[in-house]
PDB file of C-alpha atoms in Angstrom:
ATOM      1  CA  UNK A   1      -0.283   9.459  -4.817  1.00  0.00           C
ATOM      2  CA  UNK A   2      -1.194  13.242  -4.516  1.00  0.00           C
ATOM      3  CA  UNK A   3      -5.020  12.439  -3.210  1.00  0.00           C
ATOM      4  CA  UNK A   4      -3.722  10.467  -0.296  1.00  0.00           C
ATOM      5  CA  UNK A   5      -1.034  12.435   0.308  1.00  0.00           C
ATOM      6  CA  UNK A   6      -3.647  15.534   0.747  1.00  0.00           C
ATOM      7  CA  UNK A   7      -5.793  13.382   2.553  1.00  0.00           C
ATOM      8  CA  UNK A   8      -3.143  12.893   5.179  1.00  0.00           C
ATOM      9  CA  UNK A   9      -1.395  17.063   5.352  1.00  0.00           C
ATOM     10  CA  UNK A  10      -5.504  17.729   5.786  1.00  0.00           C
ATOM     11  CA  UNK A  11      -5.116  15.250   9.887  1.00  0.00           C
ATOM     12  CA  UNK A  12      -2.192  16.730   9.791  1.00  0.00           C
ATOM     13  CA  UNK A  13       0.162  14.576   9.691  1.00  0.00           C
ATOM     14  CA  UNK A  14       3.615  15.760   7.660  1.00  0.00           C
ATOM     15  CA  UNK A  15       3.469  13.986   4.354  1.00  0.00           C
ATOM     16  CA  UNK A  16       6.250  13.842   1.121  1.00  0.00           C
ATOM     17  CA  UNK A  17       5.459  11.873  -2.033  1.00  0.00           C
ATOM     18  CA  UNK A  18       7.860  11.460  -4.364  1.00  0.00           C
ATOM     19  CA  UNK A  19       9.269   9.922  -7.452  1.00  0.00           C
ATOM     20  CA  UNK A  20      11.723   6.532  -7.834  1.00  0.00           C
ATOM     21  CA  UNK A  21      13.921   8.051  -9.902  1.00  0.00           C
ATOM     22  CA  UNK A  22      15.923   4.620  -9.994  1.00  0.00           C
ATOM     23  CA  UNK A  23      13.472   2.654 -11.336  1.00  0.00           C
ATOM     24  CA  UNK A  24      13.710   1.480 -14.964  1.00  0.00           C
ATOM     25  CA  UNK A  25      11.604  -0.538 -17.183  1.00  0.00           C
ATOM     26  CA  UNK A  26      14.467  -3.536 -16.410  1.00  0.00           C
ATOM     27  CA  UNK A  27      14.892  -2.860 -13.296  1.00  0.00           C
ATOM     28  CA  UNK A  28      12.309  -1.998 -10.593  1.00  0.00           C
ATOM     29  CA  UNK A  29      15.227  -1.831  -8.095  1.00  0.00           C
ATOM     30  CA  UNK A  30      12.693  -2.182  -5.083  1.00  0.00           C
ATOM     31  CA  UNK A  31      15.578  -2.554  -2.410  1.00  0.00           C
ATOM     32  CA  UNK A  32      17.484   0.978  -3.433  1.00  0.00           C
ATOM     33  CA  UNK A  33      14.273   2.619  -3.703  1.00  0.00           C
ATOM     34  CA  UNK A  34      12.890   1.159   0.092  1.00  0.00           C
ATOM     35  CA  UNK A  35      17.226   3.168   1.094  1.00  0.00           C
ATOM     36  CA  UNK A  36      15.899   5.397  -0.409  1.00  0.00           C
ATOM     37  CA  UNK A  37      12.167   6.498   0.698  1.00  0.00           C
ATOM     38  CA  UNK A  38      14.667   6.245   4.455  1.00  0.00           C
ATOM     39  CA  UNK A  39      16.912   8.690   3.268  1.00  0.00           C
ATOM     40  CA  UNK A  40      13.744  10.841   2.414  1.00  0.00           C
ATOM     41  CA  UNK A  41      13.037  10.723   5.909  1.00  0.00           C
ATOM     42  CA  UNK A  42      16.355  11.568   7.151  1.00  0.00           C
ATOM     43  CA  UNK A  43      16.486  14.012   5.344  1.00  0.00           C
ATOM     44  CA  UNK A  44      13.368  15.346   7.433  1.00  0.00           C
ATOM     45  CA  UNK A  45      15.140  14.639  10.355  1.00  0.00           C
ATOM     46  CA  UNK A  46      11.108  12.829  11.385  1.00  0.00           C
ATOM     47  CA  UNK A  47      11.589  11.138  14.435  1.00  0.00           C
ATOM     48  CA  UNK A  48       8.571   8.567  13.779  1.00  0.00           C
ATOM     49  CA  UNK A  49       7.593   7.204   9.874  1.00  0.00           C
ATOM     50  CA  UNK A  50       4.889   5.494   8.429  1.00  0.00           C
ATOM     51  CA  UNK A  51       5.688   4.308   4.954  1.00  0.00           C
ATOM     52  CA  UNK A  52       3.176   3.943   2.492  1.00  0.00           C
ATOM     53  CA  UNK A  53       3.276   2.706  -0.735  1.00  0.00           C
ATOM     54  CA  UNK A  54       1.161   1.564  -3.909  1.00  0.00           C
ATOM     55  CA  UNK A  55       1.873  -1.462  -5.753  1.00  0.00           C
ATOM     56  CA  UNK A  56       5.538  -1.966  -6.292  1.00  0.00           C
ATOM     57  CA  UNK A  57       6.176   1.197  -4.392  1.00  0.00           C
ATOM     58  CA  UNK A  58       4.651  -0.910  -1.363  1.00  0.00           C
ATOM     59  CA  UNK A  59       7.117  -3.703  -1.817  1.00  0.00           C
ATOM     60  CA  UNK A  60       9.622  -0.418  -1.477  1.00  0.00           C
ATOM     61  CA  UNK A  61       7.569   0.449   1.847  1.00  0.00           C
ATOM     62  CA  UNK A  62       7.887  -2.583   3.586  1.00  0.00           C
ATOM     63  CA  UNK A  63      11.797  -2.356   2.441  1.00  0.00           C
ATOM     64  CA  UNK A  64      12.176   0.808   4.638  1.00  0.00           C
ATOM     65  CA  UNK A  65       9.395  -0.316   7.253  1.00  0.00           C
ATOM     66  CA  UNK A  66      12.313  -3.463   7.847  1.00  0.00           C
ATOM     67  CA  UNK A  67      15.766  -0.939   8.140  1.00  0.00           C
ATOM     68  CA  UNK A  68      14.383   1.781   9.544  1.00  0.00           C
ATOM     69  CA  UNK A  69      13.980   1.069  13.473  1.00  0.00           C
ATOM     70  CA  UNK A  70      11.610   5.201  13.677  1.00  0.00           C
ATOM     71  CA  UNK A  71       9.024   2.861  12.102  1.00  0.00           C
ATOM     72  CA  UNK A  72       5.410   2.787  13.309  1.00  0.00           C
ATOM     73  CA  UNK A  73       4.173   1.297  10.602  1.00  0.00           C
ATOM     74  CA  UNK A  74       3.760   0.430   7.071  1.00  0.00           C
ATOM     75  CA  UNK A  75       0.182   0.932   4.692  1.00  0.00           C
ATOM     76  CA  UNK A  76       0.713  -0.902   1.445  1.00  0.00           C
ATOM     77  CA  UNK A  77      -1.647  -0.623  -1.299  1.00  0.00           C
ATOM     78  CA  UNK A  78      -2.414  -3.697  -3.380  1.00  0.00           C
ATOM     79  CA  UNK A  79       1.205  -4.268  -3.070  1.00  0.00           C
ATOM     80  CA  UNK A  80       2.582  -6.209  -5.722  1.00  0.00           C
ATOM     81  CA  UNK A  81       6.244  -8.191  -4.628  1.00  0.00           C
ATOM     82  CA  UNK A  82       9.016  -9.367  -6.322  1.00  0.00           C
ATOM     83  CA  UNK A  83      11.601 -12.404  -6.327  1.00  0.00           C
ATOM     84  CA  UNK A  84      10.372 -12.734  -3.171  1.00  0.00           C
ATOM     85  CA  UNK A  85      11.300 -10.023  -1.642  1.00  0.00           C
ATOM     86  CA  UNK A  86       9.199  -8.426   0.230  1.00  0.00           C
ATOM     87  CA  UNK A  87       7.991 -11.517   1.553  1.00  0.00           C
ATOM     88  CA  UNK A  88      11.824 -11.684   3.300  1.00  0.00           C
ATOM     89  CA  UNK A  89      11.536  -9.084   4.719  1.00  0.00           C
ATOM     90  CA  UNK A  90       8.844  -8.747   6.487  1.00  0.00           C
ATOM     91  CA  UNK A  91       9.724 -12.138   8.162  1.00  0.00           C
ATOM     92  CA  UNK A  92      11.579  -9.716  10.147  1.00  0.00           C
ATOM     93  CA  UNK A  93       9.559  -7.795  10.231  1.00  0.00           C
ATOM     94  CA  UNK A  94       8.796  -5.708  13.481  1.00  0.00           C
ATOM     95  CA  UNK A  95       6.137  -3.264  13.515  1.00  0.00           C
ATOM     96  CA  UNK A  96       2.029  -3.917  12.204  1.00  0.00           C
ATOM     97  CA  UNK A  97       2.164  -4.010   8.599  1.00  0.00           C
ATOM     98  CA  UNK A  98      -1.934  -3.458   7.032  1.00  0.00           C
ATOM     99  CA  UNK A  99      -2.445  -3.873   3.506  1.00  0.00           C
ATOM    100  CA  UNK A 100      -5.281  -3.273   1.496  1.00  0.00           C
ATOM    101  CA  UNK A 101      -6.305  -4.990  -1.416  1.00  0.00           C
ATOM    102  CA  UNK A 102      -8.046  -5.593  -5.065  1.00  0.00           C
ATOM    103  CA  UNK A 103      -9.393  -8.682  -6.755  1.00  0.00           C
ATOM    104  CA  UNK A 104      -6.585 -10.266  -7.943  1.00  0.00           C
ATOM    105  CA  UNK A 105      -5.266  -9.600 -10.944  1.00  0.00           C
ATOM    106  CA  UNK A 106      -2.701 -10.225 -13.861  1.00  0.00           C
ATOM    107  CA  UNK A 107      -1.133  -6.259 -12.831  1.00  0.00           C
ATOM    108  CA  UNK A 108      -0.779  -7.226  -8.873  1.00  0.00           C
ATOM    109  CA  UNK A 109       1.106 -10.719 -10.040  1.00  0.00           C
ATOM    110  CA  UNK A 110      -2.972 -12.598  -8.789  1.00  0.00           C
ATOM    111  CA  UNK A 111      -2.435 -10.997  -5.334  1.00  0.00           C
ATOM    112  CA  UNK A 112       1.014 -12.299  -4.653  1.00  0.00           C
ATOM    113  CA  UNK A 113       1.762  -9.463  -1.850  1.00  0.00           C
ATOM    114  CA  UNK A 114      -0.728 -12.264   0.378  1.00  0.00           C
ATOM    115  CA  UNK A 115       2.609 -14.212   0.852  1.00  0.00           C
ATOM    116  CA  UNK A 116       3.712 -10.681   2.320  1.00  0.00           C
ATOM    117  CA  UNK A 117       1.550 -10.461   5.374  1.00  0.00           C
ATOM    118  CA  UNK A 118       1.366 -14.089   5.481  1.00  0.00           C
ATOM    119  CA  UNK A 119       4.955 -14.543   6.364  1.00  0.00           C
ATOM    120  CA  UNK A 120       5.111 -10.435   8.981  1.00  0.00           C
ATOM    121  CA  UNK A 121       4.255 -11.637  12.494  1.00  0.00           C
ATOM    122  CA  UNK A 122       1.934  -9.028  12.360  1.00  0.00           C
ATOM    123  CA  UNK A 123       0.153  -8.642   9.309  1.00  0.00           C
ATOM    124  CA  UNK A 124      -3.758  -6.661   8.674  1.00  0.00           C
ATOM    125  CA  UNK A 125      -5.523  -7.839   4.970  1.00  0.00           C
ATOM    126  CA  UNK A 126      -8.646  -5.493   4.430  1.00  0.00           C
ATOM    127  CA  UNK A 127     -10.017  -6.223   1.163  1.00  0.00           C
ATOM    128  CA  UNK A 128     -11.225  -3.906  -1.068  1.00  0.00           C
ATOM    129  CA  UNK A 129     -13.868  -5.867  -2.915  1.00  0.00           C
ATOM    130  CA  UNK A 130     -14.460  -5.426  -6.481  1.00  0.00           C
ATOM    131  CA  UNK A 131     -11.945  -3.261  -6.541  1.00  0.00           C
ATOM    132  CA  UNK A 132      -9.016  -3.412  -9.963  1.00  0.00           C
ATOM    133  CA  UNK A 133      -5.535  -2.080  -8.896  1.00  0.00           C
ATOM    134  CA  UNK A 134      -5.775   1.563 -10.953  1.00  0.00           C
ATOM    135  CA  UNK A 135      -8.284   1.787  -7.817  1.00  0.00           C
ATOM    136  CA  UNK A 136      -5.972   2.267  -5.179  1.00  0.00           C
ATOM    137  CA  UNK A 137      -3.589   4.834  -7.502  1.00  0.00           C
ATOM    138  CA  UNK A 138      -4.775   8.213  -7.083  1.00  0.00           C
ATOM    139  CA  UNK A 139      -4.944  10.228  -9.228  1.00  0.00           C
ATOM    140  CA  UNK A 140      -4.671   7.302 -11.120  1.00  0.00           C
ATOM    141  CA  UNK A 141      -2.824   7.777 -15.290  1.00  0.00           C
ATOM    142  CA  UNK A 142      -3.396   7.005 -18.745  1.00  0.00           C
ATOM    143  CA  UNK A 143      -1.102   4.605 -19.096  1.00  0.00           C
ATOM    144  CA  UNK A 144      -2.359   2.104 -15.382  1.00  0.00           C
ATOM    145  CA  UNK A 145      -5.703   2.467 -17.033  1.00  0.00           C
ATOM    146  CA  UNK A 146      -4.594   0.840 -20.273  1.00  0.00           C
ATOM    147  CA  UNK A 147      -2.608  -2.146 -18.389  1.00  0.00           C
ATOM    148  CA  UNK A 148      -4.842  -3.324 -15.596  1.00  0.00           C
ATOM    149  CA  UNK A 149      -8.322  -1.161 -15.816  1.00  0.00           C
ATOM    150  CA  UNK A 150     -11.071  -4.890 -16.596  1.00  0.00           C
ATOM    151  CA  UNK A 151     -14.510  -1.816 -15.927  1.00  0.00           C
ATOM    152  CA  UNK A 152     -14.995   0.883 -18.304  1.00  0.00           C
ATOM    153  CA  UNK A 153     -16.725   2.640 -15.931  1.00  0.00           C
ATOM    154  CA  UNK A 154     -15.744   4.282 -13.016  1.00  0.00           C
ATOM    155  CA  UNK A 155     -18.643   4.977 -11.233  1.00  0.00           C
ATOM    156  CA  UNK A 156     -18.295   3.416  -8.361  1.00  0.00           C
ATOM    157  CA  UNK A 157     -14.389   3.392  -8.413  1.00  0.00           C
ATOM    158  CA  UNK A 158     -13.639   2.849  -4.717  1.00  0.00           C
ATOM    159  CA  UNK A 159     -11.223   5.451  -4.776  1.00  0.00           C
ATOM    160  CA  UNK A 160     -12.375   7.174  -1.815  1.00  0.00           C
ATOM    161  CA  UNK A 161     -13.066   4.387   0.005  1.00  0.00           C
ATOM    162  CA  UNK A 162      -9.014   3.544   0.333  1.00  0.00           C
ATOM    163  CA  UNK A 163      -8.150   6.838   0.358  1.00  0.00           C
ATOM    164  CA  UNK A 164     -10.713   7.061   3.890  1.00  0.00           C
ATOM    165  CA  UNK A 165      -9.867   2.955   5.048  1.00  0.00           C
ATOM    166  CA  UNK A 166      -5.598   4.482   4.079  1.00  0.00           C
ATOM    167  CA  UNK A 167      -5.562   7.678   5.921  1.00  0.00           C
ATOM    168  CA  UNK A 168      -7.591   5.607   9.262  1.00  0.00           C
ATOM    169  CA  UNK A 169      -4.866   3.327   9.167  1.00  0.00           C
ATOM    170  CA  UNK A 170      -2.281   5.531   9.235  1.00  0.00           C
ATOM    171  CA  UNK A 171      -3.525   7.438  11.918  1.00  0.00           C
ATOM    172  CA  UNK A 172      -4.275   4.269  13.714  1.00  0.00           C
ATOM    173  CA  UNK A 173      -0.604   3.738  13.261  1.00  0.00           C
ATOM    174  CA  UNK A 174       0.297   7.335  14.755  1.00  0.00           C
ATOM    175  CA  UNK A 175      -2.070   6.970  17.876  1.00  0.00           C
ATOM    176  CA  UNK A 176      -4.602   9.517  16.541  1.00  0.00           C
ATOM    177  CA  UNK A 177      -7.938   9.865  15.457  1.00  0.00           C
ATOM    178  CA  UNK A 178      -9.117  10.289  12.438  1.00  0.00           C
ATOM    179  CA  UNK A 179     -12.131  12.888  11.313  1.00  0.00           C
ATOM    180  CA  UNK A 180     -13.194  10.061   8.228  1.00  0.00           C
ATOM    181  CA  UNK A 181     -12.400   7.236  10.926  1.00  0.00           C
ATOM    182  CA  UNK A 182     -16.891   6.239  10.360  1.00  0.00           C
ATOM    183  CA  UNK A 183     -15.979   5.725   6.878  1.00  0.00           C
ATOM    184  CA  UNK A 184     -12.718   4.013   6.469  1.00  0.00           C
ATOM    185  CA  UNK A 185     -14.728   1.514   8.696  1.00  0.00           C
ATOM    186  CA  UNK A 186     -17.570   1.485   6.705  1.00  0.00           C
ATOM    187  CA  UNK A 187     -16.883   2.232   3.459  1.00  0.00           C
ATOM    188  CA  UNK A 188     -20.198   1.948   1.848  1.00  0.00           C
ATOM    189  CA  UNK A 189     -20.037  -1.103   2.665  1.00  0.00           C
ATOM    190  CA  UNK A 190     -17.366  -1.758   0.157  1.00  0.00           C
ATOM    191  CA  UNK A 191     -14.123  -2.720   1.578  1.00  0.00           C
ATOM    192  CA  UNK A 192     -14.131  -5.998   3.987  1.00  0.00           C
ATOM    193  CA  UNK A 193     -11.891  -5.568   7.210  1.00  0.00           C
ATOM    194  CA  UNK A 194     -12.007  -9.618   6.143  1.00  0.00           C
ATOM    195  CA  UNK A 195      -8.406 -11.641   5.966  1.00  0.00           C
ATOM    196  CA  UNK A 196      -9.504 -13.017   1.577  1.00  0.00           C
ATOM    197  CA  UNK A 197      -9.444 -16.409   0.652  1.00  0.00           C
ATOM    198  CA  UNK A 198      -6.438 -18.121  -0.695  1.00  0.00           C
ATOM    199  CA  UNK A 199      -7.278 -21.516  -1.106  1.00  0.00           C
ATOM    200  CA  UNK A 200     -10.248 -20.803   0.490  1.00  0.00           C
ATOM    201  CA  UNK A 201      -8.047 -20.960   3.647  1.00  0.00           C
ATOM    202  CA  UNK A 202      -7.882 -17.422   5.941  1.00  0.00           C
ATOM    203  CA  UNK A 203      -4.366 -15.772   6.186  1.00  0.00           C
ATOM    204  CA  UNK A 204      -3.108 -17.499   9.593  1.00  0.00           C
ATOM    205  CA  UNK A 205      -1.927 -14.278  11.185  1.00  0.00           C
ATOM    206  CA  UNK A 206      -4.446 -11.868  10.281  1.00  0.00           C
ATOM    207  CA  UNK A 207      -5.740  -9.728  12.901  1.00  0.00           C
ATOM    208  CA  UNK A 208      -8.844  -8.128  12.138  1.00  0.00           C
TER     209      UNK A 208
END
């Protein structure tokens, strides 16, 4: 998430990225990861926090936001839930929950994260049309490309648009205006601030 962190830092935000040291291939340890995020905020003596996460990191961000009273909101990038942990946390989630989502695929569990937003009292979903799972990771790596990339060409990858939209979302949560607000509001016409269709029905709680 270095590229997103750099973009946020350029906007004057104190930004930290971390590795989830407790994650194992056979056990994501998502609850522990969420608590680790809170511990990092504690170590920084943060007074206001926005948690941001990609894929299962988005699940950890939801868990952290649910359990940290300093949370202004949470931004997730192609969120993946597991065992309905995120859905349960979102049901009692007070701050705004913002999701950027890509096309359904096995790597985002066919967009199972949408159920998390449907459960949250205050959720906004932005569908990034044509985005693959790896587009939300910046920089991505060979493992994600090997397992998840469907398109051999990355010339038109919407990664810069996703970063712009994520920065815009974070800045909005902290009550600041971003210099790249125009790019985030209409990123090359690819990101659509409209609720995605699920069986031809929109998320009932979408605020877009």
